[in-house]
Amino acid sequence: MMKVFCQGLDLSDAILKVIKASSTRTTNPILEGVKIIAEDNTITLIATDGELAIEKRIVADVKVEGETVIPGKFFSEYVRKLATEQIELTLNEKNQLKIKYTDSEVFIQCMNVLEFPNIQKIESKEYFEIKKTDLKDIIQKTIFSVSLEDTRPVLKGCLFEVSENKLTSVALDGYRLALAEKPIKSTTAKVNLIIPGRSLNEMSKLLDESSETVKVYMQKNYVMLEQDSTKITTRLLDGEFINYKQIIPNNFTSTVTVNRLQLEDALERASILARVSNDNSVKFNIKDNTLNLQARSEIGNVDENLTIVLNGNDLSISFDARFFKECLRVSSDEFLKLCFTTSINPCIVKPNEGNDYLFLILPLKQLY
Amino acid sequence: MMKVFCQGLDLSDAILKVIKASSTRTTNPILEGVKIIAEDNTITLIATDGELAIEKRIVADVKVEGETVIPGKFFSEYVRKLATEQIELTLNEKNQLKIKYTDSEVFIQCMNVLEFPNIQKIESKEYFEIKKTDLKDIIQKTIFSVSLEDTRPVLKGCLFEVSENKLTSVALDGYRLALAEKPIKSTTAKVNLIIPGRSLNEMSKLLDESSETVKVYMQKNYVMLEQDSTKITTRLLDGEFINYKQIIPNNFTSTVTVNRLQLEDALERASILARVSNDNSVKFNIKDNTLNLQARSEIGNVDENLTIVLNGNDLSISFDARFFKECLRVSSDEFLKLCFTTSINPCIVKPNEGNDYLFLILPLKQLY
């Protein structure tokens, strides 16, 4: 049983936030549901896919306390159309939820609340604290390199290394690696956490662009953060992350300084042609103060020429244009350094000054 | 051979306009191409699917006149990335087009210009003239009812009836009919034209929102209109249109006056539930001064109640919610009239005042 009054706008906002955690491709229908709890003049909505959970509390006028699980997709579509209304929710003894607004009403058959998974309560005193914008930045600079394949589950997350005064995030798949670091305000412990990419993505979207800090709470196998009555809890990935430090080379024979936007535009054009070929391959010919990008396909050929500063040897090396473009897109500096040794060794992309972030990209076999 | 200089922005704008006429699902590769003609200090781009053709002229510095056919999709993607550049186009004796900009260049293998279909030249003196906004409005109010099926080809277009002082457009598929009319400034002939829906859509997008008039030229089997150096030519559909006048009933036993936006919102919500069932069915229960909308599905039931003015008898009748919503979306009046006879006869939707437009919708069989 339940009887509660609330504002359509609040409910609509809440359901849109939590629904992102619910599972869309599942054999377990309860994970497509959203749990609704009315108590203490609050409605709490919770959705989870079993790994990630999002909860949101809103103010409500609770006449009779109660809880149930509503079909998530339907409820979110419906409530979105009621954003301007005052809403009355009533749950009857058949577990049917009545949504009443103006002169109209809808009955929805709900699911058994006992089947809904328990959400891990985080009551730990362990946390690290970081500026929201820094956490968003670090996620954005590494999450695109998270592996999408199931073969090695730890690679579906970012490794968060929390040390005394900084947080380092690392992601890698078989072809590239991304690393970013930022200072933290404080931490209660030095730890390594492997956080699923999907969860980091939702955390990043939740955080606003303010210069405030956020506390990320840590408890065996879980982390949690909260903003504006919205709480995101995620299970961590089990296992050992790859010892990434030994993958990153330190000595280079060619170092190129290049304008990021110019390189991005040129690669963008070259890759329109490269996409037509099978491997998306763009060849970098580095000679004197020119970077020449080449792509070949049955439709035609392209030659893009950029002015650069080269320290070291001339070199020809081919890359998957997509991997290179993704690094450039999340980079934030006007000039970047590209560091090479030979045409079969990885390239390192990093800011011209500083060590805030670094990308490693494996080359392709050269076809011409 | 060809050699010409032009602005990237002009070329990019032109290719994006004409590419919409080119064919994407074709067994004839030349129809995926865009013809480019350099002559008289002008570049003309032309694309066609054999039925619809769009041409656009831009100013250029033509050094050597020439023409060829470039792969349309590739060229449009590429040129879009060159909008800020000055571009040099050169065609060599192997029919390869070189696009040169700043220090970079791309070579594209072109197609045989002799294989490109001839575009019908419209040199007729026959035309009708109508306000651009009126033509756009009339298209928008009828095009959504054009049939998407190939079984009866004439129904894939709108019937344009040009009479002395007005233009009437009619479209219908097996389930509904849409009719809209507007005054015209003049016409050289009273004619009936069946214009393909796809062509009307492009014409509507081309026309700006100004209060100027446009001349629609008519020549055996073709019509053509032009704005800002862009010309759209379309073949007409062959055959007799259905005698639509005999389908539209004139006598009704129930007439409902309803607020359009209120009905649209209520139907929108009801159809979230109706979509779950197979037939998208929403039941209209009309009684006294209330219109009650009902939808039933395995997830739940909805009852929406609207205040109306009813003249005539009570009635229950079911519709496909999508057809009803599409009519409401293109209607422009605050209040609409819904006219009924029985639950198995079509409903007529029209503005509360005036006869500028009219929609006919067949009811569904009532299931409850």
XYZ file of C-alpha atoms in Angstrom:
736
model
C 0.000 0.000 0.000
C 1.122 3.563 -0.621
C -0.374 7.009 -1.045
C 1.741 10.020 -1.878
C 1.522 13.414 -3.597
C 4.403 14.974 -5.516
C 5.281 17.400 -8.305
C 5.439 15.949 -11.806
C 8.609 17.890 -12.560
C 10.444 16.402 -9.553
C 9.314 12.882 -10.375
C 10.148 13.275 -14.044
C 13.615 14.620 -13.267
C 14.269 11.774 -10.816
C 13.162 8.948 -13.074
C 15.286 10.265 -15.956
C 18.348 10.273 -13.687
C 17.970 6.778 -12.241
C 16.685 4.961 -15.343
C 20.197 5.029 -16.821
C 21.274 2.376 -14.329
C 18.507 -0.023 -15.265
C 19.277 -2.883 -17.539
C 17.967 -2.865 -21.078
C 19.396 -6.151 -22.279
C 18.550 -8.548 -19.520
C 16.837 -11.876 -19.071
C 15.748 -10.728 -15.608
C 12.718 -8.392 -15.931
C 13.074 -7.028 -12.388
C 16.273 -5.250 -13.526
C 14.138 -3.282 -16.007
C 12.106 -2.030 -13.064
C 12.515 1.039 -10.885
C 12.002 0.639 -7.151
C 9.923 3.367 -5.579
C 9.911 3.887 -1.808
C 7.592 6.379 -0.105
C 8.572 7.176 3.479
C 9.454 10.143 5.734
C 7.958 12.660 3.299
C 10.352 11.497 0.624
C 10.083 9.398 -2.497
C 13.232 7.435 -3.336
C 13.648 5.957 -6.807
C 16.283 3.267 -7.387
C 17.396 1.483 -10.539
C 20.211 -1.019 -10.958
C 21.652 -3.479 -13.430
C 23.220 -5.477 -10.591
C 26.588 -3.709 -10.931
C 25.700 -0.012 -11.089
C 22.918 1.516 -8.965
C 21.494 5.046 -9.083
C 19.190 6.384 -6.341
C 17.427 9.732 -6.222
C 15.354 11.237 -3.394
C 12.664 13.863 -3.919
C 10.385 15.710 -1.520
C 6.815 14.402 -1.383
C 3.717 14.480 0.773
C 3.526 10.871 1.998
C 0.084 9.900 3.335
C 0.695 6.141 3.483
C 4.216 4.703 3.356
C 4.967 1.853 0.982
C 7.177 0.500 -1.779
C 6.955 -1.329 -5.094
C 8.785 -1.843 -8.406
C 7.377 -0.152 -11.514
C 8.172 -1.020 -15.148
C 10.998 1.460 -15.748
C 10.768 2.308 -19.419
C 7.013 2.798 -19.371
C 7.055 4.827 -16.171
C 9.797 7.146 -17.405
C 8.033 7.780 -20.714
C 4.764 8.434 -18.951
C 5.997 10.682 -16.190
C 7.921 12.791 -18.693
C 4.525 13.800 -20.120
C 3.316 14.890 -16.680
C 6.072 17.366 -15.867
C 3.618 20.235 -15.417
C 1.123 18.363 -13.225
C 0.574 17.679 -9.543
C 0.612 13.886 -9.207
C -1.006 11.454 -6.789
C 0.439 7.940 -6.567
C -1.624 5.201 -4.905
C -0.681 1.536 -4.608
C -3.551 -0.910 -4.070
C -3.541 -4.390 -2.538
C -3.102 -5.974 -6.006
C 0.253 -4.159 -6.385
C -1.236 -1.838 -9.017
C 0.010 1.733 -8.973
C -2.509 4.427 -9.836
C -1.025 7.675 -11.176
C -3.643 10.412 -10.913
C -3.336 13.913 -12.426
C -5.992 16.526 -13.227
C -9.091 14.481 -14.150
C -7.172 11.556 -15.585
C -5.513 8.435 -14.245
C -3.469 5.440 -15.278
C -3.155 2.038 -13.572
C 0.108 0.133 -13.860
C 0.722 -3.442 -12.826
C 3.881 -3.434 -10.677
C 6.458 -6.113 -9.907
C 7.257 -7.893 -6.665
C 9.430 -5.613 -4.561
C 11.014 -8.608 -2.800
C 12.642 -9.670 -6.079
C 14.465 -6.358 -6.479
C 18.185 -6.717 -5.651
C 19.477 -5.145 -2.462
C 21.612 -2.095 -3.087
C 24.906 -2.170 -1.200
C 24.800 0.354 1.666
C 28.059 2.295 1.826
C 28.712 3.204 5.449
C 32.470 3.396 5.151
C 34.526 6.277 6.525
C 37.105 5.739 3.774
C 37.057 8.244 0.940
C 39.134 10.437 -1.313
C 38.132 13.980 -2.161
C 38.703 15.665 -5.542
C 37.440 18.661 -7.499
C 34.390 17.671 -9.536
C 35.804 19.176 -12.726
C 39.078 17.288 -12.222
C 37.281 13.980 -11.766
C 35.176 14.612 -14.880
C 38.302 15.538 -16.837
C 40.243 12.464 -15.783
C 37.325 10.197 -16.707
C 36.852 11.840 -20.093
C 40.550 11.522 -20.937
C 40.715 7.771 -20.262
C 37.266 6.161 -20.579
C 37.369 5.977 -24.394
C 40.255 3.474 -24.178
C 38.347 1.035 -21.982
C 38.064 -2.366 -23.662
C 34.629 -3.332 -24.963
C 35.445 -7.023 -25.125
C 34.637 -9.581 -22.455
C 37.844 -11.592 -22.842
C 39.678 -9.756 -20.063
C 37.075 -8.272 -17.687
C 39.419 -5.920 -15.748
C 40.055 -4.011 -18.978
C 36.369 -2.994 -19.098
C 37.166 -0.504 -16.354
C 39.590 2.295 -15.548
C 42.279 1.672 -12.954
C 42.076 4.458 -10.346
C 45.358 4.735 -8.434
C 44.725 6.885 -5.383
C 47.984 8.075 -3.851
C 48.647 10.637 -1.147
C 48.120 13.712 -3.285
C 46.994 12.594 -6.717
C 44.605 10.353 -8.606
C 45.806 8.532 -11.731
C 43.342 6.887 -14.110
C 44.496 4.330 -16.685
C 42.549 2.461 -19.361
C 43.800 0.208 -22.105
C 42.622 -2.270 -24.677
C 44.860 -4.300 -26.958
C 45.630 -1.318 -29.212
C 46.070 1.796 -27.092
C 46.404 3.112 -23.582
C 45.224 6.334 -21.965
C 46.501 7.808 -18.708
C 45.471 10.987 -16.905
C 46.208 12.373 -13.476
C 45.030 15.205 -11.240
C 45.783 16.367 -7.697
C 43.324 15.344 -4.988
C 42.394 17.317 -1.894
C 42.847 14.384 0.460
C 42.454 10.655 0.864
C 42.043 8.351 3.848
C 43.971 5.547 2.111
C 46.263 4.744 -0.796
C 44.343 2.248 -2.917
C 43.873 0.863 -6.398
C 40.289 0.611 -7.659
C 39.098 -0.781 -10.997
C 35.825 1.007 -11.780
C 33.600 -0.216 -14.663
C 33.541 2.155 -17.652
C 29.752 2.312 -17.713
C 29.659 3.413 -14.058
C 32.327 6.075 -14.602
C 30.351 7.410 -17.515
C 27.258 7.900 -15.339
C 29.341 9.431 -12.539
C 30.858 11.896 -14.969
C 27.421 12.876 -16.295
C 26.067 13.369 -12.775
C 28.836 15.722 -11.654
C 28.282 19.393 -12.416
C 30.926 21.783 -13.756
C 31.412 23.562 -10.436
C 34.771 23.973 -8.730
C 33.464 22.202 -5.617
C 34.941 18.919 -4.473
C 33.202 15.555 -4.227
C 33.937 12.686 -1.848
C 34.258 9.244 -3.417
C 33.514 6.689 -0.686
C 35.287 3.338 -0.805
C 34.145 0.112 0.800
C 35.235 -3.443 0.006
C 34.375 -3.982 -3.695
C 32.307 -0.786 -3.987
C 32.625 2.958 -4.478
C 29.890 5.559 -4.108
C 29.465 9.259 -4.730
C 26.579 11.626 -4.206
C 25.411 14.974 -5.575
C 22.098 16.823 -5.165
C 20.274 13.878 -3.535
C 21.446 11.538 -6.294
C 23.658 8.658 -5.240
C 25.658 6.433 -7.591
C 26.997 3.163 -6.207
C 29.062 0.771 -8.271
C 30.650 -2.579 -7.756
C 34.381 -2.669 -8.583
C 35.928 -5.069 -11.074
C 37.768 -8.005 -9.518
C 41.287 -8.976 -10.469
C 44.735 -7.580 -11.154
C 45.094 -4.740 -13.645
C 47.882 -4.976 -16.198
C 51.236 -3.572 -15.056
C 50.880 -0.647 -17.415
C 54.066 1.173 -16.433
C 56.268 -1.352 -18.182
C 54.331 -0.841 -21.438
C 55.071 2.876 -21.694
C 58.419 3.593 -23.400
C 60.636 6.377 -22.102
C 63.232 6.826 -24.827
C 62.429 8.212 -28.245
C 64.378 8.929 -31.416
C 61.862 11.307 -33.039
C 59.784 13.927 -31.248
C 57.277 16.031 -33.162
C 55.580 19.191 -31.873
C 52.306 19.840 -33.685
C 49.255 22.090 -33.443
C 46.444 19.899 -32.128
C 43.529 21.401 -34.076
C 45.459 21.413 -37.355
C 46.328 17.753 -36.905
C 42.746 16.934 -35.953
C 41.320 18.629 -39.071
C 43.845 16.980 -41.372
C 43.254 13.534 -39.857
C 39.515 14.069 -40.077
C 39.762 14.638 -43.824
C 42.259 11.852 -44.428
C 40.093 9.427 -42.521
C 37.105 10.063 -44.780
C 39.194 8.270 -47.405
C 40.782 5.849 -44.954
C 37.347 4.672 -43.814
C 36.698 3.325 -47.303
C 39.685 0.992 -47.033
C 39.445 -1.857 -44.573
C 41.881 -0.916 -41.873
C 41.206 2.820 -41.529
C 44.921 3.315 -42.061
C 46.600 6.727 -42.331
C 50.340 6.959 -42.960
C 52.406 9.622 -41.167
C 55.497 10.677 -43.147
C 57.689 12.817 -40.894
C 60.513 14.632 -42.605
C 62.261 17.890 -41.749
C 59.572 20.294 -40.628
C 56.636 18.649 -42.385
C 54.182 15.995 -41.296
C 52.623 14.478 -44.406
C 49.486 12.381 -43.862
C 48.521 9.931 -46.589
C 45.462 7.766 -47.104
C 44.788 5.511 -50.075
C 41.573 3.855 -51.164
C 39.848 2.739 -54.334
C 38.080 6.119 -54.531
C 41.259 8.175 -54.401
C 44.298 9.391 -52.475
C 44.885 12.216 -50.069
C 48.041 14.087 -49.061
C 47.757 16.451 -46.110
C 50.808 18.536 -45.185
C 51.317 20.155 -41.790
C 54.137 22.313 -40.511
C 55.745 20.789 -37.406
C 58.892 21.008 -35.315
C 60.875 17.758 -35.501
C 63.595 16.752 -33.065
C 65.361 13.596 -34.204
C 65.074 11.270 -37.170
C 62.751 11.153 -40.182
C 60.141 8.397 -39.933
C 57.201 6.787 -41.731
C 54.567 5.068 -39.578
C 50.894 4.095 -40.040
C 48.005 4.294 -37.575
C 44.331 3.530 -37.309
C 42.991 7.060 -37.831
C 40.151 6.514 -35.374
C 42.465 5.774 -32.435
C 44.527 8.864 -33.166
C 41.474 11.107 -33.534
C 40.019 9.923 -30.227
C 43.191 10.957 -28.390
C 43.234 14.365 -30.030
C 39.583 14.996 -29.244
C 40.051 14.643 -25.483
C 43.383 16.475 -25.384
C 43.143 20.009 -24.078
C 46.436 21.669 -25.070
C 47.089 23.827 -28.113
C 50.310 21.983 -28.948
C 51.023 18.289 -28.505
C 54.167 16.165 -28.585
C 54.197 12.964 -30.637
C 57.079 10.691 -29.593
C 58.344 7.822 -31.754
C 61.157 5.296 -31.961
C 60.576 3.065 -35.017
C 57.669 2.341 -37.348
C 56.775 -0.805 -35.380
C 56.953 0.717 -31.893
C 54.112 2.548 -30.168
C 53.692 6.303 -30.418
C 53.218 8.431 -27.315
C 50.977 11.503 -27.508
C 51.228 14.025 -24.676
C 50.884 17.725 -23.984
C 53.794 19.858 -25.149
C 54.290 20.905 -21.540
C 53.454 18.986 -18.386
C 52.540 15.363 -17.768
C 48.828 15.578 -16.963
C 47.924 12.993 -19.559
C 49.472 10.593 -22.019
C 48.201 8.339 -24.793
C 49.931 5.328 -26.280
C 48.899 4.059 -29.725
C 50.194 0.946 -31.480
C 51.067 1.424 -35.162
C 49.556 -0.574 -38.025
C 51.559 -2.598 -40.487
C 52.575 -0.362 -43.393
C 50.932 -1.318 -46.652
C 52.648 1.188 -48.970
C 39.727 18.636 -68.310
C 38.791 21.362 -65.880
C 40.464 23.960 -63.704
C 38.496 26.165 -61.357
C 38.866 28.098 -58.086
C 36.046 28.544 -55.592
C 35.254 29.140 -51.926
C 34.949 26.052 -49.735
C 31.882 27.463 -48.018
C 30.024 27.918 -51.337
C 30.946 24.451 -52.541
C 30.067 22.860 -49.217
C 26.692 24.602 -49.101
C 25.931 23.558 -52.688
C 26.852 19.901 -52.314
C 24.750 19.584 -49.141
C 21.730 20.967 -51.012
C 21.951 18.775 -54.104
C 23.085 15.511 -52.476
C 19.561 14.973 -51.135
C 18.386 14.117 -54.643
C 21.003 11.455 -55.177
C 20.048 7.868 -54.768
C 21.322 5.908 -51.795
C 19.698 2.569 -52.521
C 20.454 1.984 -56.143
C 22.001 -0.666 -58.329
C 23.191 2.092 -60.654
C 26.334 3.726 -59.174
C 26.105 6.785 -61.439
C 22.989 7.853 -59.482
C 25.181 8.072 -56.362
C 27.319 10.585 -58.206
C 27.104 14.365 -58.405
C 27.663 15.983 -61.780
C 29.910 19.016 -61.682
C 30.021 21.470 -64.576
C 32.492 24.361 -64.717
C 31.619 26.996 -67.317
C 30.946 30.756 -67.617
C 32.524 31.503 -64.228
C 30.027 29.215 -62.556
C 30.128 25.757 -61.042
C 26.866 23.829 -61.350
C 26.314 20.751 -59.202
C 23.533 18.312 -60.113
C 22.271 15.186 -58.383
C 19.322 13.003 -59.330
C 17.710 9.680 -58.528
C 16.077 9.600 -61.965
C 12.803 11.082 -60.680
C 13.892 14.078 -58.589
C 16.787 16.351 -59.611
C 18.388 19.187 -57.650
C 20.808 21.654 -59.279
C 22.751 24.450 -57.618
C 24.944 27.120 -59.227
C 27.763 28.918 -57.419
C 30.177 31.629 -58.492
C 33.676 30.405 -59.355
C 36.805 31.453 -61.180
C 36.826 29.058 -64.145
C 40.233 28.771 -65.846
C 39.424 25.711 -67.971
C 35.836 24.618 -68.583
C 34.890 20.981 -68.098
C 32.571 18.483 -66.465
C 32.637 15.155 -64.642
C 30.723 13.051 -62.091
C 32.165 12.736 -58.585
C 31.255 10.100 -55.962
C 28.561 12.037 -54.093
C 28.783 10.772 -50.536
C 32.553 11.008 -50.363
C 32.667 14.432 -51.989
C 30.035 15.877 -49.665
C 31.779 14.550 -46.550
C 35.100 15.860 -47.744
C 34.035 19.303 -48.857
C 32.191 19.848 -45.583
C 35.607 19.743 -43.888
C 36.926 22.439 -46.226
C 34.325 25.116 -45.548
C 36.931 27.634 -44.431
C 39.357 27.085 -47.310
C 39.937 28.450 -50.789
C 39.702 25.441 -53.110
C 41.228 24.600 -56.476
C 39.605 21.835 -58.530
C 41.545 20.307 -61.424
C 40.417 17.425 -63.627
C 43.164 15.491 -65.421
C 42.990 13.379 -68.580
C 42.405 10.209 -66.501
C 39.149 11.715 -65.165
C 40.718 12.187 -61.719
C 39.659 15.287 -59.826
C 42.306 16.968 -57.698
C 40.972 19.062 -54.805
C 43.731 21.372 -53.600
C 43.586 23.531 -50.438
C 46.369 25.158 -48.404
C 49.343 22.771 -48.768
C 47.231 19.643 -49.099
C 45.434 17.820 -51.870
C 43.217 14.853 -52.572
C 42.751 12.914 -55.826
C 39.387 11.326 -56.560
C 38.608 8.901 -59.339
C 35.492 10.227 -61.096
C 32.789 8.525 -63.141
C 31.957 8.803 -66.832
C 29.943 11.966 -67.350
C 28.239 10.464 -70.417
C 26.506 7.906 -68.192
C 24.853 10.583 -66.056
C 21.137 10.919 -66.888
C 19.973 14.016 -68.728
C 17.993 16.367 -66.529
C 14.730 17.487 -68.110
C 15.012 21.133 -69.189
C 11.866 23.024 -68.240
C 11.319 25.760 -70.813
C 7.569 25.970 -70.396
C 5.680 29.246 -70.006
C 3.047 27.457 -67.923
C 3.193 28.063 -64.186
C 1.191 28.823 -61.085
C 2.371 31.312 -58.484
C 1.839 30.961 -54.731
C 3.219 32.389 -51.499
C 6.191 30.301 -50.345
C 4.803 29.955 -46.819
C 1.446 28.809 -48.201
C 3.065 26.149 -50.375
C 5.157 24.923 -47.435
C 2.054 24.825 -45.230
C -0.025 22.892 -47.731
C 2.748 20.329 -48.205
C 3.250 19.897 -44.466
C -0.468 19.372 -43.864
C -0.825 16.571 -46.431
C 2.530 14.864 -47.070
C 2.363 12.679 -43.938
C -0.650 10.835 -45.411
C 1.164 9.842 -48.596
C 1.241 6.063 -48.990
C 4.598 4.362 -48.446
C 3.587 1.209 -50.267
C 4.296 0.425 -53.904
C 0.981 -1.315 -54.597
C -0.707 1.811 -55.939
C 2.003 4.190 -57.206
C -0.181 7.329 -57.562
C -0.763 7.269 -53.798
C 2.964 7.869 -53.218
C 2.342 11.478 -54.206
C 0.078 14.392 -53.356
C -2.594 15.390 -55.843
C -2.201 19.122 -56.569
C -5.424 20.546 -57.989
C -4.636 23.957 -59.433
C -7.805 25.953 -60.047
C -8.289 29.597 -60.970
C -7.623 31.023 -57.537
C -6.612 28.192 -55.244
C -4.376 25.165 -54.871
C -5.730 22.028 -53.180
C -3.392 19.241 -52.076
C -4.720 15.766 -51.235
C -2.917 12.667 -50.000
C -4.330 9.369 -48.858
C -3.316 5.846 -48.016
C -5.706 3.034 -47.125
C -6.354 4.401 -43.622
C -6.596 8.179 -43.744
C -6.806 11.179 -46.020
C -5.418 14.704 -45.690
C -6.564 17.740 -47.646
C -5.343 21.332 -47.487
C -5.949 24.365 -49.646
C -4.593 27.885 -50.046
C -5.225 30.784 -52.414
C -2.780 31.239 -55.297
C -1.709 34.502 -56.874
C -2.284 33.295 -60.427
C -2.075 30.342 -62.757
C -1.735 29.962 -66.514
C -3.834 26.776 -66.498
C -6.218 24.675 -64.433
C -4.468 21.335 -64.006
C -4.128 18.280 -61.800
C -0.580 17.202 -60.919
C 0.482 14.189 -58.858
C 3.839 15.108 -57.295
C 5.947 12.426 -55.539
C 6.079 12.837 -51.751
C 9.868 12.731 -51.671
C 10.077 15.597 -54.180
C 7.545 17.699 -52.262
C 9.552 17.174 -49.114
C 12.695 18.581 -50.745
C 10.733 21.476 -52.267
C 9.315 22.345 -48.877
C 12.773 22.293 -47.285
C 14.205 24.506 -50.018
C 11.578 27.240 -49.674
C 12.317 29.900 -47.083
C 9.786 31.339 -44.627
C 9.448 34.636 -46.484
C 6.149 36.072 -47.659
C 7.403 36.163 -51.259
C 5.779 34.082 -53.956
C 7.336 31.280 -55.978
C 6.487 30.159 -59.508
C 5.960 26.433 -60.008
C 6.617 25.696 -63.694
C 4.674 22.894 -65.349
C 5.659 20.965 -68.455
C 4.365 17.593 -69.664
C 5.140 15.120 -66.826
C 7.370 17.554 -64.917
C 7.248 20.467 -62.499
C 10.122 22.725 -61.464
C 10.729 25.496 -58.971
C 13.746 27.622 -58.183
C 15.063 29.653 -55.265
C 18.478 31.248 -54.665
C 20.174 29.537 -57.645
C 18.833 26.148 -56.544
C 16.492 24.397 -58.941
C 14.331 21.372 -58.113
C 12.842 19.428 -61.010
C 10.623 16.414 -60.508
C 8.869 13.950 -62.704
C 5.125 13.629 -61.984
C 3.424 10.358 -61.118
C 1.461 8.793 -63.977
C -2.133 7.664 -63.628
C -5.509 8.656 -62.249
C -5.751 9.758 -58.626
C -8.582 8.346 -56.545
C -11.845 10.321 -56.716
C -11.367 11.514 -53.172
C -14.439 13.743 -52.984
C -16.792 10.793 -52.813
C -14.890 9.396 -49.821
C -15.435 12.447 -47.611
C -18.770 12.326 -45.736
C -20.821 15.495 -45.314
C -23.434 14.558 -42.723
C -22.618 13.866 -39.105
C -24.575 12.883 -36.019
C -21.967 13.890 -33.408
C -19.726 16.945 -33.558
C -17.138 17.572 -30.850
C -15.260 20.833 -30.296
C -11.988 20.243 -28.458
C -8.822 22.112 -27.515
C -6.113 20.804 -29.837
C -3.155 20.882 -27.436
C -5.129 19.245 -24.624
C -6.191 16.442 -26.938
C -2.639 16.069 -28.232
C -1.176 15.754 -24.708
C -3.822 13.265 -23.605
C -3.388 11.135 -26.734
C 0.371 11.275 -26.316
C 0.097 9.763 -22.840
C -2.553 7.223 -23.782
C -0.496 6.088 -26.723
C 2.489 5.248 -24.521
C 0.270 2.439 -23.228
C -1.417 1.803 -26.572
C 1.973 1.243 -28.210
C 2.498 -1.798 -26.000
C -0.604 -3.474 -27.424
C -0.485 -4.575 -31.025
C -2.824 -2.210 -32.762
C -1.937 1.094 -31.074
C -5.629 1.428 -30.300
C -7.126 4.251 -28.229
C -10.852 4.317 -27.510
C -12.749 7.629 -27.582
C -15.811 7.626 -25.288
C -17.852 10.752 -26.021
C -20.604 11.534 -23.563
C -22.159 14.833 -22.520
C -19.328 17.303 -22.232
C -16.512 14.825 -21.674
C -14.191 13.038 -24.041
C -12.763 10.009 -22.240
C -9.726 8.359 -23.873
C -8.945 4.781 -22.886
C -6.008 2.522 -23.660
C -5.510 -1.011 -22.366
C -2.404 -3.170 -22.381
C -0.784 -5.900 -20.328
C 1.167 -3.241 -18.394
C -1.904 -1.271 -17.341
C -4.847 0.951 -18.274
C -5.241 4.657 -18.785
C -8.278 6.941 -18.590
C -7.828 10.501 -19.822
C -10.742 12.912 -19.449
C -11.112 16.122 -21.443
C -13.798 18.783 -21.336
C -15.426 19.245 -24.749
C -18.521 20.716 -26.354
C -20.676 17.976 -27.887
C -23.400 18.567 -30.456
C -25.352 15.393 -31.149
C -25.242 11.831 -29.882
C -22.975 10.006 -27.433
C -20.508 7.675 -29.156
C -17.693 5.196 -28.542
C -15.120 4.754 -31.319
C -11.519 3.485 -31.503
C -8.582 4.807 -33.525
C -4.946 4.111 -34.210
C -3.433 6.742 -31.904
C -0.585 7.444 -34.312
C -2.889 8.503 -37.159
C -4.787 10.833 -34.865
C -1.629 12.373 -33.404
C -0.180 13.046 -36.848
C -3.266 15.080 -37.812
C -3.154 17.080 -34.610
C 0.534 17.834 -34.990
C 0.111 19.565 -38.357
C -3.119 21.347 -37.413
C -2.670 25.013 -36.645
C -5.884 26.063 -34.866
C -6.478 26.299 -31.130
C -9.806 24.466 -31.365
C -10.698 21.621 -33.695
C -13.951 19.954 -34.716
C -14.181 16.162 -34.678
C -17.159 14.958 -36.734
C -18.616 11.445 -36.411
C -21.559 9.351 -37.543
C -21.152 5.805 -36.158
C -18.328 3.795 -34.616
C -17.572 2.137 -37.966
C -17.606 5.297 -40.104
C -14.644 7.611 -40.632
C -14.024 10.620 -38.430
C -13.387 14.047 -39.929
C -10.990 16.425 -38.152
C -11.062 20.068 -39.207
C -10.510 23.544 -37.819
C -13.322 24.879 -35.659
C -13.699 27.710 -38.145
C -12.920 27.735 -41.851
C -12.182 24.947 -44.319
C -8.454 25.368 -44.949
C -7.729 21.748 -44.139
C -9.441 18.491 -43.314
C -8.336 15.041 -42.185
C -10.248 11.801 -42.511
C -9.344 8.841 -40.287
C -10.829 5.348 -40.438
C -11.748 3.843 -37.057
C -10.393 0.541 -35.708
C -12.543 -2.365 -34.676
C -13.475 -1.970 -31.005
C -11.936 -4.612 -28.795
C -13.564 -3.659 -25.479
